[in-house]
């Protein structure tokens, strides 16, 4: 949990710039993420700015990091992989469930037309809003709430991305999805999580498993 007055480390150093460039080259591009718009978005968003100062030195490491409240910021490769898997071309309306510190939302905002994010922990929403405001860049609309119910007032969405694992896709997400839209989330079955891309098909939903992952669970309010 961050202390009152927490402030993201927005400033840049030459080392951080070189670490971010190395992260993109070695952790992301060398593992097969090739969309130039995704690579540019990852280069534009300083991951260290979304972490507490004590963890900023690990920002470009090949690992997730803790945010407090049982939440994490995802491994950089997973962020880039998910962004590419959505196939955004600009202009889309996107919902992110489980926005945490706002890092993924900031990346998506550079790829889509508008991004709405829901996060269960109010303190993380406040932190993310302060960080995003300090950074500038494309706007992101965040709110505190139960992600299982989506954001009906902002629907329909061309894409819904969950940064938390569920055993099934909530019905509300399907209801708020545009006709040709897609849902990307970690699905947990039999103790295993797979990142799954889901779309509507003529005979019902179609699911494509992309890779094994490990995410925190989609939670209801206590």
Coordinates of C-alpha atoms in Angstrom, one line a residue:
X1 CA 0.0 0.0 0.0
X2 CA 1.4 3.4 -0.9
X3 CA 1.6 6.1 1.7
X4 CA -0.5 9.3 1.5
X5 CA 1.1 11.6 -1.0
X6 CA 2.6 8.8 -3.0
X7 CA 4.0 10.1 -6.3
X8 CA 5.1 8.1 -9.3
X9 CA 8.8 8.4 -10.4
X10 CA 8.0 10.3 -13.6
X11 CA 11.5 11.6 -14.3
X12 CA 13.7 9.8 -16.7
X13 CA 17.4 8.8 -16.7
X14 CA 19.6 7.6 -19.5
X15 CA 19.8 4.2 -17.8
X16 CA 16.1 3.9 -17.7
X17 CA 15.8 4.8 -21.4
X18 CA 18.4 2.2 -22.3
X19 CA 16.8 -0.4 -20.0
X20 CA 13.4 0.2 -21.7
X21 CA 15.0 -0.1 -25.2
X22 CA 16.7 -3.4 -24.1
X23 CA 13.4 -4.7 -22.6
X24 CA 11.7 -4.1 -26.0
X25 CA 14.5 -5.7 -28.0
X26 CA 15.2 -8.7 -25.8
X27 CA 12.0 -9.5 -23.9
X28 CA 9.4 -8.5 -26.5
X29 CA 10.6 -8.3 -30.1
X30 CA 13.0 -11.3 -29.8
X31 CA 10.1 -13.4 -28.4
X32 CA 8.0 -12.8 -31.5
X33 CA 5.9 -9.6 -30.8
X34 CA 6.2 -7.8 -34.2
X35 CA 3.4 -5.3 -34.5
X36 CA 5.3 -1.9 -34.9
X37 CA 2.4 0.0 -33.2
X38 CA 2.7 -2.3 -30.1
X39 CA 6.4 -1.9 -30.0
X40 CA 6.1 1.9 -30.3
X41 CA 3.4 1.9 -27.5
X42 CA 5.7 -0.1 -25.2
X43 CA 8.5 2.3 -25.9
X44 CA 6.3 5.4 -25.2
X45 CA 5.1 4.3 -21.8
X46 CA 7.6 4.4 -18.9
X47 CA 6.9 1.3 -16.8
X48 CA 8.9 2.6 -13.9
X49 CA 6.4 5.5 -13.5
X50 CA 3.7 3.1 -12.4
X51 CA 5.7 1.6 -9.6
X52 CA 6.6 2.8 -6.1
X53 CA 10.1 4.3 -6.0
X54 CA 11.5 1.4 -4.1
X55 CA 10.6 -0.9 -7.1
X56 CA 11.4 1.5 -9.9
X57 CA 14.9 0.0 -10.3
X58 CA 13.2 -3.4 -11.3
X59 CA 10.7 -1.8 -13.7
X60 CA 12.3 -3.3 -16.9
X61 CA 13.1 -6.7 -15.5
X62 CA 11.5 -9.7 -17.1
X63 CA 9.0 -10.3 -14.4
X64 CA 5.8 -9.1 -12.8
X65 CA 6.1 -6.9 -9.7
X66 CA 3.8 -6.3 -6.7
X67 CA 1.5 -3.3 -6.5
X68 CA 0.0 -4.0 -3.0
X69 CA -3.5 -5.2 -2.3
X70 CA -2.6 -8.6 -3.7
X71 CA -2.2 -7.1 -7.2
X72 CA 0.7 -7.1 -9.6
X73 CA 1.9 -5.3 -12.7
X74 CA 2.3 -7.9 -15.5
X75 CA 5.6 -9.0 -17.0
X76 CA 6.4 -6.6 -19.9
X77 CA 6.3 -9.5 -22.5
X78 CA 2.8 -10.4 -21.4
X79 CA 1.6 -6.8 -21.7
X80 CA 2.9 -6.6 -25.2
X81 CA 1.7 -10.1 -26.2
X82 CA -1.9 -9.2 -25.0
X83 CA -1.8 -5.9 -26.7
X84 CA -0.8 -7.5 -30.0
X85 CA -3.3 -10.3 -29.6
X86 CA -6.2 -7.8 -29.6
X87 CA -5.3 -6.7 -33.1
X88 CA -6.1 -3.0 -32.5
X89 CA -5.8 -0.7 -35.5
X90 CA -6.9 2.6 -34.0
X91 CA -10.4 3.9 -33.3
X92 CA -11.6 0.9 -31.2
X93 CA -13.5 1.2 -27.9
X94 CA -11.7 -0.9 -25.3
X95 CA -12.6 -2.0 -21.8
X96 CA -9.9 -3.3 -19.4
X97 CA -11.0 -5.2 -16.4
X98 CA -8.5 -5.2 -13.5
X99 CA -6.6 -2.1 -14.4
X100 CA -4.3 -2.1 -11.4
X101 CA -1.7 0.7 -11.7
X102 CA -2.9 1.7 -15.2
X103 CA 0.1 0.5 -17.1
X104 CA -1.7 -1.7 -19.5
X105 CA -4.4 0.9 -20.0
X106 CA -1.7 3.4 -20.9
X107 CA -0.3 1.1 -23.6
X108 CA -3.8 0.3 -25.0
X109 CA -4.6 4.0 -25.1
X110 CA -1.9 4.4 -27.7
X111 CA -3.4 1.7 -29.9
X112 CA -7.2 2.2 -29.6
X113 CA -9.6 5.1 -29.9
X114 CA -10.7 5.1 -26.2
X115 CA -10.0 3.0 -23.2
X116 CA -12.2 2.5 -20.1
X117 CA -10.7 0.7 -17.1
X118 CA -12.3 -0.9 -14.0
X119 CA -10.3 -1.7 -10.9
X120 CA -11.6 -3.1 -7.6
X121 CA -9.2 -1.4 -5.3
X122 CA -10.0 2.3 -4.9
X123 CA -6.4 3.2 -3.8
X124 CA -5.0 1.7 -7.0
X125 CA -7.5 3.7 -9.1
X126 CA -6.4 6.9 -7.3
X127 CA -2.8 6.0 -7.8
X128 CA -3.3 5.2 -11.5
X129 CA -5.2 8.4 -12.2
X130 CA -2.4 10.5 -10.6
X131 CA 0.3 8.6 -12.7
X132 CA -1.6 8.9 -16.0
X133 CA -2.3 12.6 -15.4
X134 CA 1.3 13.3 -14.6
X135 CA 2.5 11.4 -17.8
X136 CA 0.0 13.0 -20.2
X137 CA -0.6 11.0 -23.4
X138 CA -3.9 9.7 -24.7
X139 CA -6.7 9.9 -22.1
X140 CA -7.8 6.8 -20.1
X141 CA -11.1 6.7 -18.2
X142 CA -10.8 4.7 -14.9
X143 CA -13.3 3.9 -12.2
X144 CA -13.5 1.8 -9.1
X145 CA -15.9 -1.1 -9.4
X146 CA -16.7 -4.8 -9.7
X147 CA -15.3 -5.8 -13.1
X148 CA -17.6 -8.8 -13.4
X149 CA -20.4 -6.4 -14.5
X150 CA -18.3 -4.5 -17.0
X151 CA -19.2 -0.9 -17.8
X152 CA -22.7 -0.9 -19.4
X153 CA -22.9 2.9 -19.8
X154 CA -19.8 3.0 -21.9
X155 CA -20.7 -0.1 -24.1
X156 CA -20.5 -1.4 -26.7
X157 CA -16.8 -2.3 -26.7
X158 CA -14.9 -3.5 -29.7
X159 CA -12.5 -5.4 -27.4
X160 CA -12.6 -6.4 -23.7
X161 CA -9.3 -7.3 -22.0
X162 CA -9.1 -8.8 -18.5
X163 CA -5.9 -8.5 -16.5
X164 CA -7.2 -11.0 -14.0
X165 CA -8.2 -14.7 -14.3
X166 CA -11.8 -16.1 -14.4
X167 CA -13.3 -19.5 -14.6
X168 CA -15.8 -18.3 -17.2
X169 CA -16.5 -15.1 -19.2
X170 CA -19.2 -13.1 -17.3
X171 CA -22.4 -12.8 -19.2
X172 CA -22.2 -9.0 -18.8
X173 CA -19.1 -8.9 -20.9
X174 CA -20.8 -10.7 -23.8
X175 CA -23.7 -8.3 -23.5
X176 CA -21.4 -5.3 -23.8
X177 CA -19.4 -6.6 -26.7
X178 CA -19.9 -5.2 -30.2
X179 CA -21.0 -7.7 -32.8
X180 CA -17.6 -8.3 -34.2
X181 CA -15.7 -7.7 -30.9
X182 CA -13.3 -10.0 -29.0
X183 CA -12.6 -10.8 -25.4
X184 CA -9.1 -11.6 -24.2
X185 CA -8.6 -13.0 -20.7
X186 CA -6.8 -15.6 -18.7
X187 CA -9.3 -18.6 -18.3
X188 CA -8.7 -20.9 -15.3
X189 CA -9.7 -24.5 -15.7
X190 CA -8.6 -27.6 -13.7
X191 CA -5.9 -25.5 -11.9
X192 CA -4.4 -24.2 -15.1
X193 CA -4.6 -20.7 -16.6
X194 CA -4.5 -20.1 -20.4
X195 CA -4.7 -16.7 -22.1
X196 CA -7.7 -17.1 -24.4
X197 CA -9.1 -15.0 -27.2
X198 CA -12.9 -15.4 -27.5
X199 CA -15.2 -14.3 -30.2
X200 CA -18.8 -14.9 -31.1
X201 CA -19.4 -17.6 -33.8
X202 CA -22.6 -18.8 -35.6
X203 CA -22.9 -21.7 -33.2
X204 CA -21.8 -19.9 -30.1
X205 CA -18.6 -18.5 -28.6
X206 CA -15.3 -19.6 -30.1
X207 CA -12.2 -19.8 -28.0
X208 CA -8.5 -19.8 -29.0
X209 CA -6.0 -20.7 -26.4
X210 CA -2.8 -18.6 -26.9
X211 CA -0.4 -19.4 -24.1
X212 CA -0.2 -20.5 -20.4
X213 CA -0.2 -17.6 -17.9
X214 CA -0.5 -16.9 -14.2
X215 CA -2.7 -14.0 -13.2
X216 CA -4.4 -12.9 -10.0
X217 CA -8.0 -13.9 -9.9
X218 CA -11.0 -11.8 -10.8
X219 CA -12.5 -10.9 -7.4
X220 CA -15.8 -9.6 -6.1
X221 CA -15.8 -6.8 -3.5
X222 CA -15.3 -8.1 0.1

